[in-house]
Amino acid sequence: MTEGTRRRGTYAKTAARRREILEAGLEVFSTMGFRSGSIRDIADRVGISQAGLLHHFATKNDLLAAVLDLRDDIARDLFSPEDETGLNRVRGLVRMVEYNASVPGLVELYCVLSAEATTPEHPAHDYFVDRYRWVVGYTRAALEAMKAGGQTPADLDPASAARTIVALMDGLQVQWLLDRGSVDMADELRRYLGCILPGTDLAGVGAEEPEAGESRAGTEEPEAGEHRSA
Amino acid sequence: MTEGTRRRGTYAKTAARRREILEAGLEVFSTMGFRSGSIRDIADRVGISQAGLLHHFATKNDLLAAVLDLRDDIARDLFSPEDETGLNRVRGLVRMVEYNASVPGLVELYCVLSAEATTPEHPAHDYFVDRYRWVVGYTRAALEAMKAGGQTPADLDPASAARTIVALMDGLQVQWLLDRGSVDMADELRRYLGCILPGTDLAGVGAEEPEAGESRAGTEEPEAGEHRSA
DNA sequence: GTCTATAAATTGATAGAC
DNA sequence: GTCTATCAATTTATAGAC
């Protein structure tokens, strides 16, 4: 079956090309946004013509959708599975932010596109509305699980806290992109979580420092008892 | 001096036109961003031709700079003067967020442009770098003043808190723009400030309820005593 | 101060050869 | 699968009439 062999080869090559295009598309949409980023520019980076690119993705909108899918694939692995502890899911958020600091391109993509997609006519508008609902919901559920287990102050509002946690992560990204030296995103997030979840050990899972490290053991202490009772 | 009279009349008309253009520019840049927003679109809204618009602002970049200046003029009045109390300056931030919720166009402008201007080549890049430095610095100074007066927990880090306050404000804007019903920005900010500045009365200055007296001495009260001394 | 006309470049997408 | 050629729109900006 020469045909079968050839076809497999062709498919593999096509898949690789598509991947190249997606990664170039991610770069361009990150810095120029969707509307101002041109598929010609993307094609140039891959080393093919603009018409050649459109053979793999029929329209510019299709390409955008595929780029967003790619980003989701990359990120999905970083979230803890649904059956994970509430605390561990919160820790997953910190891990996510730590990871983000290593991939400025992905952060830029989200920052630029989410702002651009704020207007309802944008082709990625629904995507971002859905995604925010999901992320905030995921975070709220994690906090609710912790609250049910008595791991949070009694007056914590999980819905509100979830919104602000996500908002903080987003806002820090803008400052970080504008001046990377000025902000340690994960550090600020940890501090905030320490404020609304006093006494919680956040360094747990995939933290940076396996050893004693710079973060004093004080963070581990049972300051939990002091949950503000006014 | 008919000439003088005519000239004054002309100037006044020109100033009004410029203002019209700026406001239309604000609208367009808000929804489309700078790069994708077209001066033709802006000219159409004003009811003049594109060449007519370029008589008032020589280039698109000039128009952008003028739009950002206009926004600053609008916002400057909302910030408390420098000699104001640290606490009152923090209250000013809440007032600012309350005001923002009434002018979605301005919020959109900042949200979209700040993300777009994240890349160093953007014509508004320096503007946003400077502005973030200023806002974060202003907030940090306010917190430092409060800390010096014993009005904050002893372990508060003013620089970090200032960064996160500004980040929270920005991040909430994205969620609010994507789904206005889901977020009360001022409410979330107040809650956050209540967390890092426990025992502080934030409703003070330009709050919603005018009856209780706008500047009752109670706001200055030494509720500072309850700060956790650990 | 505003217009028409136009330049010069760039865009997304299609047609058809190879 | 990739190319060249091309189309129709759209962009910022300029020139010059009124």
Coordinates of C-alpha atoms (C1' of nucleotides) in Angstrom, one line a residue:
Chain A
M1 CA 0.0 0.0 0.0
T2 CA 2.2 2.7 -1.2
E3 CA -0.7 5.0 -1.1
G4 CA -1.3 4.4 2.5
T5 CA 2.4 5.1 3.3
R6 CA 2.5 8.2 1.3
R7 CA -0.7 9.4 2.9
R8 CA 0.7 8.9 6.3
G9 CA 3.8 10.8 5.4
T10 CA 1.8 13.6 4.0
Y11 CA -0.5 13.8 7.0
A12 CA 2.5 14.0 9.3
K13 CA 4.1 16.7 7.3
T14 CA 0.8 18.6 7.2
A15 CA 0.4 18.3 10.9
A16 CA 3.9 19.7 11.4
R17 CA 3.2 22.6 9.1
R18 CA 0.0 23.4 10.9
R19 CA 1.8 23.4 14.2
E20 CA 4.4 25.8 12.8
I21 CA 1.7 28.1 11.6
L22 CA 0.0 28.0 15.0
E23 CA 3.1 28.9 16.8
A24 CA 3.9 31.8 14.5
G25 CA 0.2 32.8 14.7
L26 CA 0.5 32.8 18.5
E27 CA 3.5 35.1 18.3
V28 CA 1.9 37.6 15.9
F29 CA -1.5 37.7 17.6
S30 CA 0.3 38.2 20.9
T31 CA 2.1 41.3 19.9
M32 CA -0.3 42.8 17.3
G33 CA -3.6 41.5 18.5
F34 CA -6.0 39.6 16.2
R35 CA -7.3 42.5 14.1
S36 CA -3.9 44.1 13.4
G37 CA -1.9 40.9 13.1
S38 CA -1.7 39.9 9.5
I39 CA -1.7 36.4 8.1
R40 CA 0.9 37.5 5.6
D41 CA 3.2 38.3 8.6
I42 CA 2.5 34.9 10.0
A43 CA 3.1 33.2 6.7
D44 CA 6.5 35.0 6.4
R45 CA 7.6 33.6 9.7
V46 CA 6.8 30.1 8.6
G47 CA 8.5 30.7 5.3
I48 CA 5.5 30.1 3.1
S49 CA 3.3 32.4 1.1
Q50 CA 0.1 33.9 2.4
A51 CA -1.9 31.7 0.0
G52 CA 0.0 28.7 1.2
L53 CA -1.0 29.4 4.7
L54 CA -4.7 29.7 3.8
H55 CA -4.5 26.2 2.4
H56 CA -4.2 25.0 6.0
F57 CA -6.6 27.4 7.6
A58 CA -9.3 28.6 5.3
T59 CA -9.9 32.0 7.0
K60 CA -8.2 34.2 9.5
N61 CA -10.9 33.5 12.1
D62 CA -10.3 29.8 11.7
L63 CA -6.6 30.4 12.5
L64 CA -7.5 32.4 15.6
A65 CA -9.7 29.6 16.9
A66 CA -7.0 27.1 16.4
V67 CA -4.4 29.3 18.2
L68 CA -6.7 29.6 21.2
D69 CA -7.2 25.8 21.1
L70 CA -3.5 25.3 21.1
R71 CA -3.1 27.6 24.1
D72 CA -5.8 25.7 26.0
D73 CA -4.1 22.4 25.3
I74 CA -0.9 23.7 26.7
A75 CA -2.6 25.1 29.8
R76 CA -5.0 22.3 30.5
D77 CA -2.3 20.0 31.9
L78 CA -1.4 22.6 34.5
F79 CA -4.8 22.5 36.2
S80 CA -5.3 19.9 38.8
P81 CA -8.0 17.4 38.1
E82 CA -11.5 18.0 39.3
D83 CA -11.4 15.5 42.1
E84 CA -8.4 17.2 43.6
T85 CA -8.6 18.9 47.0
G86 CA -9.8 22.5 47.2
L87 CA -6.5 23.5 48.7
N88 CA -4.6 21.8 46.0
R89 CA -6.6 23.4 43.3
V90 CA -5.8 26.8 44.8
R91 CA -2.2 25.8 44.8
G92 CA -2.6 24.9 41.2
L93 CA -3.4 28.5 40.5
V94 CA -0.1 29.6 42.0
R95 CA 1.7 27.0 40.0
M96 CA -0.1 28.3 36.9
V97 CA 1.1 31.8 37.5
E98 CA 4.7 30.6 38.1
Y99 CA 4.5 28.8 34.8
N100 CA 3.1 31.9 33.1
A101 CA 6.1 33.9 34.1
S102 CA 8.2 31.5 31.9
V103 CA 6.1 32.0 28.8
P104 CA 5.6 35.7 28.2
G105 CA 4.2 35.0 24.7
L106 CA 1.2 33.1 26.1
V107 CA 0.6 35.8 28.7
E108 CA 0.7 38.5 26.1
L109 CA -1.7 36.6 23.9
Y110 CA -4.2 36.4 26.6
C111 CA -3.7 39.9 27.8
V112 CA -4.0 41.5 24.4
L113 CA -6.8 39.2 23.1
S114 CA -9.0 39.4 26.2
A115 CA -9.0 43.2 26.1
E116 CA -9.6 43.2 22.3
A117 CA -12.4 40.7 22.7
T118 CA -14.2 42.8 25.2
T119 CA -16.4 44.2 22.4
P120 CA -19.2 41.8 21.5
E121 CA -18.4 41.8 17.8
H122 CA -15.0 40.3 18.2
P123 CA -14.6 36.8 16.9
A124 CA -13.1 35.6 20.2
H125 CA -15.7 37.4 22.4
D126 CA -17.7 34.3 23.3
Y127 CA -14.5 32.3 23.9
F128 CA -13.4 34.7 26.6
V129 CA -16.8 35.1 28.2
D130 CA -17.0 31.3 28.5
R131 CA -13.4 31.0 29.7
Y132 CA -13.8 33.6 32.4
R133 CA -16.9 31.9 33.6
W134 CA -15.0 28.6 33.7
V135 CA -11.9 29.9 35.5
V136 CA -13.9 31.9 38.1
G137 CA -16.2 29.0 38.6
Y138 CA -13.3 26.6 39.0
T139 CA -11.7 28.9 41.6
R140 CA -15.0 29.5 43.5
A141 CA -15.6 25.7 43.7
A142 CA -12.2 25.2 45.1
L143 CA -12.8 27.9 47.8
E144 CA -16.2 26.4 48.6
A145 CA -14.6 23.1 49.2
M146 CA -12.1 24.6 51.5
K147 CA -14.7 26.5 53.3
A148 CA -16.8 23.4 53.8
G149 CA -13.8 21.8 55.4
G150 CA -13.3 24.7 57.7
Q151 CA -10.1 25.7 56.0
T152 CA -11.1 29.3 55.4
P153 CA -12.3 32.2 57.6
A154 CA -16.0 31.8 58.2
D155 CA -16.8 35.2 56.6
L156 CA -15.1 34.4 53.3
D157 CA -17.3 34.9 50.3
P158 CA -16.1 32.3 47.8
A159 CA -17.7 33.9 44.7
S160 CA -16.3 37.3 45.5
A161 CA -12.8 35.9 46.4
A162 CA -12.7 33.9 43.2
R163 CA -13.5 37.0 41.1
T164 CA -10.8 39.0 42.8
I165 CA -8.2 36.2 42.6
V166 CA -8.7 36.0 38.8
A167 CA -8.8 39.8 38.5
L168 CA -5.5 40.0 40.4
M169 CA -3.8 37.5 38.2
D170 CA -4.9 39.4 35.1
G171 CA -4.0 42.8 36.4
L172 CA -0.6 41.7 37.4
Q173 CA 0.1 40.4 33.9
V174 CA -0.4 43.9 32.5
Q175 CA 2.1 45.4 34.9
W176 CA 4.5 42.5 34.3
L177 CA 4.3 42.8 30.6
L178 CA 4.9 46.6 30.7
D179 CA 7.9 46.2 33.0
R180 CA 8.9 42.6 33.8
G181 CA 11.4 43.5 36.5
S182 CA 8.9 45.3 38.6
V183 CA 6.6 42.5 39.5
D184 CA 6.8 38.9 40.7
M185 CA 3.3 37.7 39.8
A186 CA 3.4 34.5 41.8
D187 CA 4.7 36.2 44.8
E188 CA 2.0 38.8 44.8
L189 CA -0.7 36.2 44.3
R190 CA 0.7 34.1 47.2
R191 CA 0.6 37.2 49.4
Y192 CA -3.0 37.9 48.5
L193 CA -4.0 34.3 49.1
G194 CA -2.2 34.5 52.5
C195 CA -4.4 37.5 53.3
I196 CA -7.8 36.0 52.5
L197 CA -6.8 32.5 53.6
P198 CA -4.6 33.2 56.6
G199 CA -2.7 30.3 57.9
T200 CA -2.9 28.3 54.7
D201 CA 0.3 26.7 53.4
L202 CA 0.5 27.5 49.7
A203 CA 4.0 26.4 49.0
G204 CA 2.8 22.8 48.9
V205 CA 2.7 21.4 45.5
G206 CA 4.9 22.4 42.7
A207 CA 6.7 25.2 44.5
E208 CA 10.1 26.5 43.5
E209 CA 12.1 25.9 46.6
P210 CA 12.2 22.3 47.6
E211 CA 14.7 23.0 50.4
A212 CA 14.4 25.2 53.4
G213 CA 14.7 28.2 51.1
E214 CA 14.0 31.9 51.5
S215 CA 10.4 31.7 52.7
R216 CA 10.7 31.5 56.4
A217 CA 8.9 28.6 58.1
G218 CA 6.7 31.2 59.7
T219 CA 4.3 30.9 56.9
E220 CA 3.6 27.4 57.9
E221 CA 2.7 28.4 61.5
P222 CA -0.8 27.9 62.8
E223 CA -1.7 31.5 62.6
A224 CA -4.9 29.9 61.6
G225 CA -6.3 30.4 65.0
E226 CA -6.4 34.1 64.5
H227 CA -9.1 34.2 61.9
R228 CA -10.5 37.5 62.4
S229 CA -13.5 37.2 64.7
A230 CA -13.6 41.0 65.2
Chain B
M1 CA -11.0 95.2 14.6
T2 CA -13.2 92.9 12.7
E3 CA -10.3 90.7 12.1
G4 CA -9.8 90.2 15.8
T5 CA -13.4 89.3 16.2
R6 CA -13.5 86.9 13.4
R7 CA -10.3 85.3 14.6
R8 CA -11.8 84.7 18.0
G9 CA -14.9 83.2 16.5
T10 CA -12.8 80.9 14.4
Y11 CA -10.7 79.8 17.3
A12 CA -13.7 78.9 19.3
K13 CA -15.2 76.9 16.5
T14 CA -11.9 75.1 16.0
A15 CA -11.7 74.2 19.6
A16 CA -15.2 72.8 19.5
R17 CA -14.4 70.7 16.5
R18 CA -11.2 69.4 18.1
R19 CA -13.3 68.4 21.1
E20 CA -15.8 66.6 18.9
I21 CA -13.0 64.7 17.2
L22 CA -11.4 63.8 20.5
E23 CA -14.6 62.4 21.8
A24 CA -15.3 60.4 18.6
G25 CA -11.7 59.2 18.7
L26 CA -12.1 58.0 22.3
E27 CA -15.1 56.0 21.2
V28 CA -13.4 54.4 18.3
F29 CA -10.1 53.7 20.0
S30 CA -12.0 52.2 22.9
T31 CA -13.7 49.5 20.9
M32 CA -11.3 48.9 18.1
G33 CA -8.0 49.8 19.8
F34 CA -5.5 52.2 18.3
R35 CA -4.1 50.1 15.4
S36 CA -7.5 48.9 14.1
G37 CA -9.4 52.0 14.8
S38 CA -9.5 54.1 11.6
I39 CA -9.5 57.9 11.4
R40 CA -12.0 57.6 8.6
D41 CA -14.4 56.0 11.1
I42 CA -13.7 58.8 13.5
A43 CA -14.2 61.4 10.9
D44 CA -17.5 59.9 9.8
R45 CA -18.9 60.1 13.4
V46 CA -18.0 63.8 13.5
G47 CA -19.5 64.3 10.1
I48 CA -16.5 65.5 8.3
S49 CA -14.1 63.9 5.8
Q50 CA -11.0 62.1 6.7
A51 CA -8.8 64.8 5.2
G52 CA -10.8 67.3 7.1
L53 CA -10.0 65.6 10.4
L54 CA -6.3 65.5 9.5
H55 CA -6.4 69.3 9.3
H56 CA -6.9 69.3 13.1
F57 CA -4.6 66.5 14.0
A58 CA -1.7 66.0 11.5
T59 CA -1.2 62.3 12.1
K60 CA -3.1 59.4 13.7
N61 CA -0.4 59.3 16.5
D62 CA -1.1 62.9 17.3
L63 CA -4.7 62.2 17.7
L64 CA -4.0 59.3 20.0
A65 CA -1.8 61.4 22.2
A66 CA -4.5 64.1 22.4
V67 CA -7.2 61.5 23.3
L68 CA -5.0 60.2 26.1
D69 CA -4.5 63.8 27.3
L70 CA -8.2 64.3 27.3
R71 CA -8.7 61.2 29.4
D72 CA -6.1 62.4 31.9
D73 CA -7.9 65.8 32.2
I74 CA -11.1 64.1 33.0
A75 CA -9.5 61.8 35.6
R76 CA -7.2 64.2 37.3
D77 CA -10.0 66.0 39.1
L78 CA -11.0 62.7 40.8
F79 CA -7.6 62.2 42.5
S80 CA -7.3 63.9 45.8
P81 CA -4.5 66.5 46.1
E82 CA -1.1 65.4 47.2
D83 CA -1.4 67.0 50.6
E84 CA -4.4 64.9 51.4
T85 CA -4.4 62.2 54.1
G86 CA -3.1 58.8 53.2
L87 CA -6.4 57.3 54.1
N88 CA -8.3 59.9 52.0
R89 CA -6.1 59.1 49.1
V90 CA -7.0 55.5 49.4
R91 CA -10.6 56.4 49.6
G92 CA -10.1 58.4 46.4
L93 CA -9.2 55.2 44.6
V94 CA -12.5 53.7 45.6
R95 CA -14.3 56.8 44.4
M96 CA -12.4 56.6 41.2
V97 CA -13.6 53.0 40.6
E98 CA -17.1 54.1 41.4
Y99 CA -16.8 56.8 38.8
N100 CA -15.4 54.4 36.3
A101 CA -18.4 52.2 36.5
S102 CA -20.4 55.1 35.1
V103 CA -18.2 55.6 32.1
P104 CA -17.6 52.3 30.3
G105 CA -16.1 54.1 27.3
L106 CA -13.2 55.4 29.3
V107 CA -12.7 52.0 31.0
E108 CA -12.7 50.3 27.7
L109 CA -10.1 52.8 26.3
Y110 CA -7.7 52.0 29.1
C111 CA -8.3 48.3 29.1
V112 CA -7.8 47.9 25.3
L113 CA -5.0 50.4 24.9
S114 CA -2.9 49.3 27.9
A115 CA -2.9 45.8 26.6
E116 CA -2.1 46.9 23.1
A117 CA 0.6 49.2 24.3
T118 CA 2.3 46.3 26.1
T119 CA 4.6 45.9 23.2
P120 CA 7.5 48.4 23.2
E121 CA 6.9 49.6 19.6
H122 CA 3.4 50.8 20.4
P123 CA 3.1 54.6 20.2
A124 CA 1.5 54.7 23.6
H125 CA 4.0 52.3 25.3
D126 CA 5.9 55.0 27.2
Y127 CA 2.7 56.7 28.2
F128 CA 1.4 53.6 29.9
V129 CA 4.8 52.7 31.5
D130 CA 4.9 56.2 33.0
R131 CA 1.3 56.1 34.1
Y132 CA 1.6 52.8 35.9
R133 CA 4.6 54.0 37.6
W134 CA 2.7 57.1 38.7
V135 CA -0.5 55.3 39.9
V136 CA 1.4 52.6 41.8
G137 CA 3.7 55.2 43.3
Y138 CA 0.8 57.4 44.3
T139 CA -0.9 54.4 46.0
R140 CA 2.3 53.3 47.7
A141 CA 2.9 56.8 49.1
A142 CA -0.7 56.8 50.5
L143 CA -0.2 53.5 52.1
E144 CA 3.2 54.5 53.5
A145 CA 1.6 57.6 55.1
M146 CA -1.0 55.4 56.7
K147 CA 1.6 53.0 57.9
A148 CA 3.6 55.8 59.4
G149 CA 0.5 56.8 61.3
G150 CA -0.1 53.3 62.6
Q151 CA -3.2 53.0 60.5
T152 CA -2.1 49.7 58.9
P153 CA -1.0 46.3 60.1
A154 CA 2.7 46.4 61.0
D155 CA 3.5 43.8 58.4
L156 CA 2.0 45.5 55.5
D157 CA 4.3 46.0 52.5
P158 CA 3.1 49.3 50.9
A159 CA 4.9 48.7 47.6
S160 CA 3.5 45.2 47.2
A161 CA 0.0 46.3 48.3
A162 CA 0.0 49.2 45.9
R163 CA 0.9 46.9 43.0
T164 CA -1.9 44.5 43.8
I165 CA -4.5 47.2 44.4
V166 CA -3.8 48.6 40.9
A167 CA -3.7 45.1 39.5
L168 CA -7.0 44.3 41.1
M169 CA -8.6 47.4 39.6
D170 CA -7.4 46.5 36.2
G171 CA -8.3 42.9 36.3
L172 CA -11.8 43.7 37.5
Q173 CA -12.3 45.9 34.5
V174 CA -11.8 43.1 32.1
Q175 CA -14.3 40.9 33.8
W176 CA -16.7 43.9 34.1
L177 CA -16.4 44.7 30.4
L178 CA -16.9 41.1 29.4
D179 CA -20.0 40.8 31.6
R180 CA -21.2 44.0 33.3
G181 CA -23.7 42.3 35.5
S182 CA -21.3 39.9 37.0
V183 CA -19.0 42.3 38.9
D184 CA -19.3 45.3 41.2
M185 CA -15.9 46.7 40.8
A186 CA -16.0 49.2 43.7
D187 CA -17.5 46.5 46.0
E188 CA -14.7 44.1 45.3
L189 CA -12.1 46.7 45.8
R190 CA -13.6 47.8 49.1
R191 CA -13.6 44.2 50.2
Y192 CA -10.0 43.7 49.3
L193 CA -8.9 46.9 51.0
G194 CA -10.8 45.7 54.1
C195 CA -8.7 42.6 54.0
I196 CA -5.3 44.2 53.8
L197 CA -6.3 47.2 55.9
P198 CA -8.5 45.6 58.5
G199 CA -10.6 48.0 60.6
T200 CA -10.3 50.9 58.2
D201 CA -13.5 52.8 57.4
L202 CA -13.5 53.2 53.6
A203 CA -17.0 54.6 53.1
G204 CA -15.8 58.0 54.2
V205 CA -15.4 60.5 51.5
G206 CA -17.3 60.5 48.3
A207 CA -19.4 57.4 49.2
E208 CA -22.9 56.8 48.0
E209 CA -24.8 57.8 51.1
P210 CA -24.7 61.6 51.3
E211 CA -26.9 61.9 54.3
A212 CA -24.7 60.8 57.1
G213 CA -22.5 63.8 56.7
E214 CA -19.8 64.0 54.2
S215 CA -16.8 64.5 56.5
R216 CA -17.8 63.3 59.9
A217 CA -14.9 63.2 62.2
G218 CA -15.6 59.5 62.8
T219 CA -13.7 58.6 59.7
E220 CA -10.5 59.7 61.3
E221 CA -11.1 57.8 64.4
P222 CA -8.4 55.7 65.9
E223 CA -10.0 52.4 65.0
A224 CA -6.4 51.8 64.3
G225 CA -6.1 50.2 67.7
E226 CA -7.6 46.9 66.5
H227 CA -4.8 46.2 64.1
R228 CA -3.5 42.7 64.8
S229 CA -0.4 43.1 66.7
A230 CA 0.3 39.4 66.6
Chain C
dG1 C1' -11.7 74.8 7.6
dT2 C1' -13.3 71.6 4.6
dC3 C1' -13.6 69.3 0.4
dT4 C1' -12.3 66.0 -3.7
dA5 C1' -8.9 63.3 -5.7
dT6 C1' -5.3 60.5 -5.4
dA7 C1' -1.1 58.3 -4.0
dA8 C1' 1.1 54.3 -2.1
dA9 C1' 0.8 50.6 0.8
dT10 C1' -1.5 46.7 3.1
dT11 C1' -5.2 43.7 3.9
dG12 C1' -8.0 39.0 3.5
dA13 C1' -9.3 36.0 0.1
dT14 C1' -9.7 33.5 -4.6
dA15 C1' -8.2 31.2 -9.1
dG16 C1' -5.5 28.4 -11.3
dA17 C1' -0.8 26.4 -12.6
dC18 C1' 2.5 23.0 -11.0
Chain D
dG1 C1' 0.9 21.5 -0.7
dT2 C1' 2.7 25.5 -2.4
dC3 C1' 3.2 28.9 -5.6
dT4 C1' 2.2 33.4 -8.5
dA5 C1' -1.1 36.5 -9.9
dT6 C1' -4.7 39.1 -8.9
dC7 C1' -9.0 41.3 -6.8
dA8 C1' -11.5 44.3 -4.2
dA9 C1' -11.3 46.9 0.1
dT10 C1' -9.2 49.6 3.2
dT11 C1' -5.5 52.2 5.3
dT12 C1' -2.8 56.9 6.3
dA13 C1' -1.4 60.7 4.3
dT14 C1' -0.7 64.5 0.7
dA15 C1' -2.0 68.1 -3.0
dG16 C1' -4.6 71.5 -4.3
dA17 C1' -9.3 73.7 -5.2
dC18 C1' -12.7 76.5 -2.9

